[in-house]
Amino acid sequence: MKASLSCVSVLLALSGLIGAAPAPSTTATAEDADPTFCIQVVQTGPPIVAPNAANLQLTGGVGGPAILQLAGLTQGWNFSNGGLGSPKWCTGQWLNIVPGPHPWKKLVWGSTQVTTTWKAGYDSDLTAKKTLTYSQTSTFLACDPSYPTFAPEKFVFLLTDSSVALPLVTDDTLGEINPKSCVKTKLHIGADTSSVV
């Protein structure tokens, strides 16, 4: 008896859905859209690679520094408005340049886009466009941390004057790095291999 009562309940529920009138059609405008709502698209894309730093890949998380590791971010890239964001759709983190007095500028991941001077695209080197304080550059500084790590890891900084000597000591911008390990490198964005999963 219980099984047939369950079947009747399901049939009644379905008949209510089938006989229901369609909802009235409305057209949403851009003003009506909720900017916090985003349908997450799972996408894969090329990493950003530092060829002179053992081909380590760019990674990091919101609120943290840009770092290079064996496996970097690979969810596609958002290059809109002079930015570099990840993932490509529903961008949750942006690579921002922190102003400072030294020719090496700290790079941090933020939840909002602050830097609008990146020149970036697939199959090209990441470049910081000319500003009032420095010329256009695509040179970066990659340095090992001053503490032991389980796997290869480097902090990465924008180098706004590629002719400057590499740092011999750490400073407030470089933080906990081993200055003797620093190398100049490019950050190369691979060809667009994006695919939606």
PDB file of C-alpha atoms in Angstrom:
ATOM      1  CA  MET A   1       0.000   0.000   0.000  1.00  0.00           C
ATOM      2  CA  LYS A   2       2.857   2.376   0.768  1.00  0.00           C
ATOM      3  CA  ALA A   3       4.369   1.957  -2.694  1.00  0.00           C
ATOM      4  CA  SER A   4       1.122   2.762  -4.500  1.00  0.00           C
ATOM      5  CA  LEU A   5       0.514   5.788  -2.235  1.00  0.00           C
ATOM      6  CA  SER A   6       3.987   7.073  -3.169  1.00  0.00           C
ATOM      7  CA  CYS A   7       3.211   6.596  -6.873  1.00  0.00           C
ATOM      8  CA  VAL A   8      -0.034   8.543  -6.521  1.00  0.00           C
ATOM      9  CA  SER A   9       1.813  11.381  -4.768  1.00  0.00           C
ATOM     10  CA  VAL A  10       4.394  11.555  -7.560  1.00  0.00           C
ATOM     11  CA  LEU A  11       1.704  11.486 -10.270  1.00  0.00           C
ATOM     12  CA  LEU A  12      -0.252  14.278  -8.584  1.00  0.00           C
ATOM     13  CA  ALA A  13       2.897  16.371  -8.275  1.00  0.00           C
ATOM     14  CA  LEU A  14       3.737  15.835 -11.960  1.00  0.00           C
ATOM     15  CA  SER A  15       0.202  16.610 -13.102  1.00  0.00           C
ATOM     16  CA  GLY A  16       0.415  19.915 -11.246  1.00  0.00           C
ATOM     17  CA  LEU A  17       3.600  20.752 -13.145  1.00  0.00           C
ATOM     18  CA  ILE A  18       2.203  19.693 -16.500  1.00  0.00           C
ATOM     19  CA  GLY A  19      -1.006  21.651 -16.100  1.00  0.00           C
ATOM     20  CA  ALA A  20       0.688  24.776 -14.792  1.00  0.00           C
ATOM     21  CA  ALA A  21       0.546  27.871 -16.960  1.00  0.00           C
ATOM     22  CA  PRO A  22       3.868  29.172 -18.276  1.00  0.00           C
ATOM     23  CA  ALA A  23       5.428  32.082 -16.424  1.00  0.00           C
ATOM     24  CA  PRO A  24       5.049  35.447 -18.115  1.00  0.00           C
ATOM     25  CA  SER A  25       8.006  36.403 -20.309  1.00  0.00           C
ATOM     26  CA  THR A  26      10.150  39.335 -19.207  1.00  0.00           C
ATOM     27  CA  THR A  27      13.179  40.891 -20.785  1.00  0.00           C
ATOM     28  CA  ALA A  28      15.972  41.725 -18.347  1.00  0.00           C
ATOM     29  CA  THR A  29      18.127  44.753 -18.992  1.00  0.00           C
ATOM     30  CA  ALA A  30      21.749  45.302 -18.028  1.00  0.00           C
ATOM     31  CA  GLU A  31      20.545  47.462 -15.140  1.00  0.00           C
ATOM     32  CA  ASP A  32      18.514  44.518 -13.785  1.00  0.00           C
ATOM     33  CA  ALA A  33      21.445  42.089 -13.874  1.00  0.00           C
ATOM     34  CA  ASP A  34      23.053  41.083 -10.606  1.00  0.00           C
ATOM     35  CA  PRO A  35      26.808  41.815 -11.017  1.00  0.00           C
ATOM     36  CA  THR A  36      27.661  39.261  -8.342  1.00  0.00           C
ATOM     37  CA  PHE A  37      25.958  36.450 -10.267  1.00  0.00           C
ATOM     38  CA  CYS A  38      28.104  34.542 -12.724  1.00  0.00           C
ATOM     39  CA  ILE A  39      27.647  31.146 -14.278  1.00  0.00           C
ATOM     40  CA  GLN A  40      30.983  29.446 -13.739  1.00  0.00           C
ATOM     41  CA  VAL A  41      32.441  27.972 -16.909  1.00  0.00           C
ATOM     42  CA  VAL A  42      35.105  25.332 -16.332  1.00  0.00           C
ATOM     43  CA  GLN A  43      37.817  26.153 -18.795  1.00  0.00           C
ATOM     44  CA  THR A  44      41.420  25.155 -19.343  1.00  0.00           C
ATOM     45  CA  GLY A  45      43.990  27.322 -21.023  1.00  0.00           C
ATOM     46  CA  PRO A  46      47.731  27.871 -21.267  1.00  0.00           C
ATOM     47  CA  PRO A  47      49.878  28.714 -18.246  1.00  0.00           C
ATOM     48  CA  ILE A  48      52.118  31.778 -18.103  1.00  0.00           C
ATOM     49  CA  VAL A  49      55.701  30.480 -18.114  1.00  0.00           C
ATOM     50  CA  ALA A  50      58.992  32.069 -16.961  1.00  0.00           C
ATOM     51  CA  PRO A  51      61.555  30.645 -19.432  1.00  0.00           C
ATOM     52  CA  ASN A  52      64.654  31.887 -17.551  1.00  0.00           C
ATOM     53  CA  ALA A  53      63.309  30.600 -14.233  1.00  0.00           C
ATOM     54  CA  ALA A  54      63.213  26.860 -14.978  1.00  0.00           C
ATOM     55  CA  ASN A  55      59.932  27.273 -16.925  1.00  0.00           C
ATOM     56  CA  LEU A  56      58.040  27.705 -13.665  1.00  0.00           C
ATOM     57  CA  GLN A  57      54.457  28.894 -14.070  1.00  0.00           C
ATOM     58  CA  LEU A  58      52.669  31.962 -12.698  1.00  0.00           C
ATOM     59  CA  THR A  59      50.259  31.314  -9.849  1.00  0.00           C
ATOM     60  CA  GLY A  60      49.018  32.737  -6.564  1.00  0.00           C
ATOM     61  CA  GLY A  61      45.813  33.556  -4.752  1.00  0.00           C
ATOM     62  CA  VAL A  62      43.808  36.650  -3.831  1.00  0.00           C
ATOM     63  CA  GLY A  63      45.650  38.707  -1.233  1.00  0.00           C
ATOM     64  CA  GLY A  64      48.962  36.983  -1.932  1.00  0.00           C
ATOM     65  CA  PRO A  65      52.037  37.683  -4.039  1.00  0.00           C
ATOM     66  CA  ALA A  66      52.610  36.499  -7.578  1.00  0.00           C
ATOM     67  CA  ILE A  67      54.710  33.358  -7.432  1.00  0.00           C
ATOM     68  CA  LEU A  68      56.172  30.861  -9.862  1.00  0.00           C
ATOM     69  CA  GLN A  69      55.696  27.134  -9.256  1.00  0.00           C
ATOM     70  CA  LEU A  70      55.739  23.870 -11.190  1.00  0.00           C
ATOM     71  CA  ALA A  71      51.980  24.089 -11.856  1.00  0.00           C
ATOM     72  CA  GLY A  72      50.429  27.505 -12.435  1.00  0.00           C
ATOM     73  CA  LEU A  73      47.011  28.919 -13.188  1.00  0.00           C
ATOM     74  CA  THR A  74      45.449  27.299 -16.263  1.00  0.00           C
ATOM     75  CA  GLN A  75      41.817  28.425 -16.358  1.00  0.00           C
ATOM     76  CA  GLY A  76      42.203  30.881 -19.227  1.00  0.00           C
ATOM     77  CA  TRP A  77      43.077  34.569 -18.968  1.00  0.00           C
ATOM     78  CA  ASN A  78      41.033  37.769 -18.955  1.00  0.00           C
ATOM     79  CA  PHE A  79      42.909  40.614 -20.685  1.00  0.00           C
ATOM     80  CA  SER A  80      40.097  43.179 -20.571  1.00  0.00           C
ATOM     81  CA  ASN A  81      40.698  46.848 -19.728  1.00  0.00           C
ATOM     82  CA  GLY A  82      44.487  46.471 -19.627  1.00  0.00           C
ATOM     83  CA  GLY A  83      44.331  43.807 -16.951  1.00  0.00           C
ATOM     84  CA  LEU A  84      45.467  40.255 -16.393  1.00  0.00           C
ATOM     85  CA  GLY A  85      42.864  38.182 -14.610  1.00  0.00           C
ATOM     86  CA  SER A  86      42.058  34.560 -13.938  1.00  0.00           C
ATOM     87  CA  PRO A  87      39.958  32.640 -14.715  1.00  0.00           C
ATOM     88  CA  LYS A  88      38.880  33.942 -18.112  1.00  0.00           C
ATOM     89  CA  TRP A  89      35.173  33.773 -17.227  1.00  0.00           C
ATOM     90  CA  CYS A  90      33.904  34.981 -13.832  1.00  0.00           C
ATOM     91  CA  THR A  91      37.334  36.460 -13.135  1.00  0.00           C
ATOM     92  CA  GLY A  92      38.078  36.155  -9.439  1.00  0.00           C
ATOM     93  CA  GLN A  93      41.642  37.487  -9.236  1.00  0.00           C
ATOM     94  CA  TRP A  94      43.649  40.183 -10.977  1.00  0.00           C
ATOM     95  CA  LEU A  95      47.414  40.667 -11.129  1.00  0.00           C
ATOM     96  CA  ASN A  96      48.182  44.155  -9.806  1.00  0.00           C
ATOM     97  CA  ILE A  97      51.426  46.146  -9.745  1.00  0.00           C
ATOM     98  CA  VAL A  98      52.202  47.722  -6.365  1.00  0.00           C
ATOM     99  CA  PRO A  99      53.882  51.143  -6.704  1.00  0.00           C
ATOM    100  CA  GLY A 100      57.184  51.562  -4.881  1.00  0.00           C
ATOM    101  CA  PRO A 101      60.513  53.412  -4.889  1.00  0.00           C
ATOM    102  CA  HIS A 102      62.616  50.529  -6.268  1.00  0.00           C
ATOM    103  CA  PRO A 103      62.969  49.376  -9.898  1.00  0.00           C
ATOM    104  CA  TRP A 104      61.430  46.039  -8.835  1.00  0.00           C
ATOM    105  CA  LYS A 105      57.699  46.311  -8.204  1.00  0.00           C
ATOM    106  CA  LYS A 106      55.761  43.814  -6.112  1.00  0.00           C
ATOM    107  CA  LEU A 107      53.019  41.924  -7.946  1.00  0.00           C
ATOM    108  CA  VAL A 108      49.977  40.880  -5.926  1.00  0.00           C
ATOM    109  CA  TRP A 109      46.722  39.125  -6.729  1.00  0.00           C
ATOM    110  CA  GLY A 110      43.617  41.142  -5.873  1.00  0.00           C
ATOM    111  CA  SER A 111      39.906  40.440  -6.105  1.00  0.00           C
ATOM    112  CA  THR A 112      39.499  43.663  -8.105  1.00  0.00           C
ATOM    113  CA  GLN A 113      41.403  45.026 -11.059  1.00  0.00           C
ATOM    114  CA  VAL A 114      43.628  47.952 -10.047  1.00  0.00           C
ATOM    115  CA  THR A 115      46.302  47.732 -12.757  1.00  0.00           C
ATOM    116  CA  THR A 116      45.083  48.743 -16.209  1.00  0.00           C
ATOM    117  CA  THR A 117      48.488  48.974 -17.899  1.00  0.00           C
ATOM    118  CA  TRP A 118      49.177  45.353 -18.795  1.00  0.00           C
ATOM    119  CA  LYS A 119      49.706  44.629 -22.466  1.00  0.00           C
ATOM    120  CA  ALA A 120      48.801  40.991 -22.695  1.00  0.00           C
ATOM    121  CA  GLY A 121      47.462  38.405 -25.089  1.00  0.00           C
ATOM    122  CA  TYR A 122      47.888  34.787 -26.007  1.00  0.00           C
ATOM    123  CA  ASP A 123      51.228  33.709 -27.500  1.00  0.00           C
ATOM    124  CA  SER A 124      53.035  36.820 -26.263  1.00  0.00           C
ATOM    125  CA  ASP A 125      55.142  38.094 -23.389  1.00  0.00           C
ATOM    126  CA  LEU A 126      53.352  39.896 -20.583  1.00  0.00           C
ATOM    127  CA  THR A 127      54.317  43.582 -20.762  1.00  0.00           C
ATOM    128  CA  ALA A 128      53.732  46.529 -18.464  1.00  0.00           C
ATOM    129  CA  LYS A 129      52.969  49.608 -20.562  1.00  0.00           C
ATOM    130  CA  LYS A 130      54.756  52.914 -19.999  1.00  0.00           C
ATOM    131  CA  THR A 131      53.512  54.996 -17.062  1.00  0.00           C
ATOM    132  CA  LEU A 132      54.580  58.339 -15.577  1.00  0.00           C
ATOM    133  CA  THR A 133      57.161  56.549 -13.411  1.00  0.00           C
ATOM    134  CA  TYR A 134      58.658  53.928 -15.742  1.00  0.00           C
ATOM    135  CA  SER A 135      59.035  52.920 -19.401  1.00  0.00           C
ATOM    136  CA  GLN A 136      57.347  49.957 -21.050  1.00  0.00           C
ATOM    137  CA  THR A 137      58.921  46.700 -19.898  1.00  0.00           C
ATOM    138  CA  SER A 138      58.476  42.968 -20.255  1.00  0.00           C
ATOM    139  CA  THR A 139      61.296  42.057 -17.857  1.00  0.00           C
ATOM    140  CA  PHE A 140      60.576  40.431 -14.524  1.00  0.00           C
ATOM    141  CA  LEU A 141      62.670  39.452 -11.540  1.00  0.00           C
ATOM    142  CA  ALA A 142      62.249  35.919 -10.147  1.00  0.00           C
ATOM    143  CA  CYS A 143      63.751  35.136  -6.728  1.00  0.00           C
ATOM    144  CA  ASP A 144      63.792  32.097  -4.460  1.00  0.00           C
ATOM    145  CA  PRO A 145      62.292  32.526  -1.005  1.00  0.00           C
ATOM    146  CA  SER A 146      64.751  32.873   1.898  1.00  0.00           C
ATOM    147  CA  TYR A 147      63.219  29.792   3.514  1.00  0.00           C
ATOM    148  CA  PRO A 148      63.176  26.148   2.371  1.00  0.00           C
ATOM    149  CA  THR A 149      60.297  24.970   0.177  1.00  0.00           C
ATOM    150  CA  PHE A 150      59.087  21.489  -0.681  1.00  0.00           C
ATOM    151  CA  ALA A 151      58.971  22.170  -4.439  1.00  0.00           C
ATOM    152  CA  PRO A 152      60.600  24.808  -6.657  1.00  0.00           C
ATOM    153  CA  GLU A 153      59.083  28.234  -6.009  1.00  0.00           C
ATOM    154  CA  LYS A 154      60.031  31.825  -6.825  1.00  0.00           C
ATOM    155  CA  PHE A 155      58.540  35.204  -6.036  1.00  0.00           C
ATOM    156  CA  VAL A 156      58.117  37.319  -9.160  1.00  0.00           C
ATOM    157  CA  PHE A 157      58.416  41.108  -9.449  1.00  0.00           C
ATOM    158  CA  LEU A 158      58.063  43.552 -12.340  1.00  0.00           C
ATOM    159  CA  LEU A 159      61.496  44.975 -13.199  1.00  0.00           C
ATOM    160  CA  THR A 160      60.942  48.531 -14.451  1.00  0.00           C
ATOM    161  CA  ASP A 161      64.594  49.119 -15.369  1.00  0.00           C
ATOM    162  CA  SER A 162      66.177  46.079 -16.988  1.00  0.00           C
ATOM    163  CA  SER A 163      69.640  47.724 -16.989  1.00  0.00           C
ATOM    164  CA  VAL A 164      69.739  47.919 -13.190  1.00  0.00           C
ATOM    165  CA  ALA A 165      71.997  45.522 -11.291  1.00  0.00           C
ATOM    166  CA  LEU A 166      70.220  42.662  -9.573  1.00  0.00           C
ATOM    167  CA  PRO A 167      69.593  43.294  -5.878  1.00  0.00           C
ATOM    168  CA  LEU A 168      72.352  42.250  -3.482  1.00  0.00           C
ATOM    169  CA  VAL A 169      70.228  42.507  -0.342  1.00  0.00           C
ATOM    170  CA  THR A 170      66.533  42.269   0.359  1.00  0.00           C
ATOM    171  CA  ASP A 171      64.386  45.323   1.039  1.00  0.00           C
ATOM    172  CA  ASP A 172      60.819  46.161   2.025  1.00  0.00           C
ATOM    173  CA  THR A 173      59.565  45.409  -1.511  1.00  0.00           C
ATOM    174  CA  LEU A 174      61.407  42.130  -2.007  1.00  0.00           C
ATOM    175  CA  GLY A 175      60.579  40.764   1.437  1.00  0.00           C
ATOM    176  CA  GLU A 176      61.659  37.227   2.286  1.00  0.00           C
ATOM    177  CA  ILE A 177      63.758  36.395  -0.778  1.00  0.00           C
ATOM    178  CA  ASN A 178      67.282  35.115  -1.321  1.00  0.00           C
ATOM    179  CA  PRO A 179      68.859  37.943  -3.395  1.00  0.00           C
ATOM    180  CA  LYS A 180      71.643  35.656  -4.681  1.00  0.00           C
ATOM    181  CA  SER A 181      69.010  33.529  -6.438  1.00  0.00           C
ATOM    182  CA  CYS A 182      67.359  36.318  -8.464  1.00  0.00           C
ATOM    183  CA  VAL A 183      67.229  36.060 -12.252  1.00  0.00           C
ATOM    184  CA  LYS A 184      65.737  38.251 -14.939  1.00  0.00           C
ATOM    185  CA  THR A 185      63.021  36.569 -16.993  1.00  0.00           C
ATOM    186  CA  LYS A 186      60.054  37.105 -19.262  1.00  0.00           C
ATOM    187  CA  LEU A 187      56.565  35.845 -18.499  1.00  0.00           C
ATOM    188  CA  HIS A 188      55.296  34.187 -21.649  1.00  0.00           C
ATOM    189  CA  ILE A 189      51.583  33.554 -22.171  1.00  0.00           C
ATOM    190  CA  GLY A 190      51.195  30.448 -24.298  1.00  0.00           C
ATOM    191  CA  ALA A 191      49.081  30.100 -27.424  1.00  0.00           C
ATOM    192  CA  ASP A 192      45.330  29.956 -26.803  1.00  0.00           C
ATOM    193  CA  THR A 193      44.545  26.309 -26.164  1.00  0.00           C
ATOM    194  CA  SER A 194      41.402  27.142 -24.237  1.00  0.00           C
ATOM    195  CA  SER A 195      38.739  24.515 -24.083  1.00  0.00           C
ATOM    196  CA  VAL A 196      35.527  24.359 -22.125  1.00  0.00           C
ATOM    197  CA  VAL A 197      35.079  21.212 -20.074  1.00  0.00           C
TER     198      VAL A 197
END
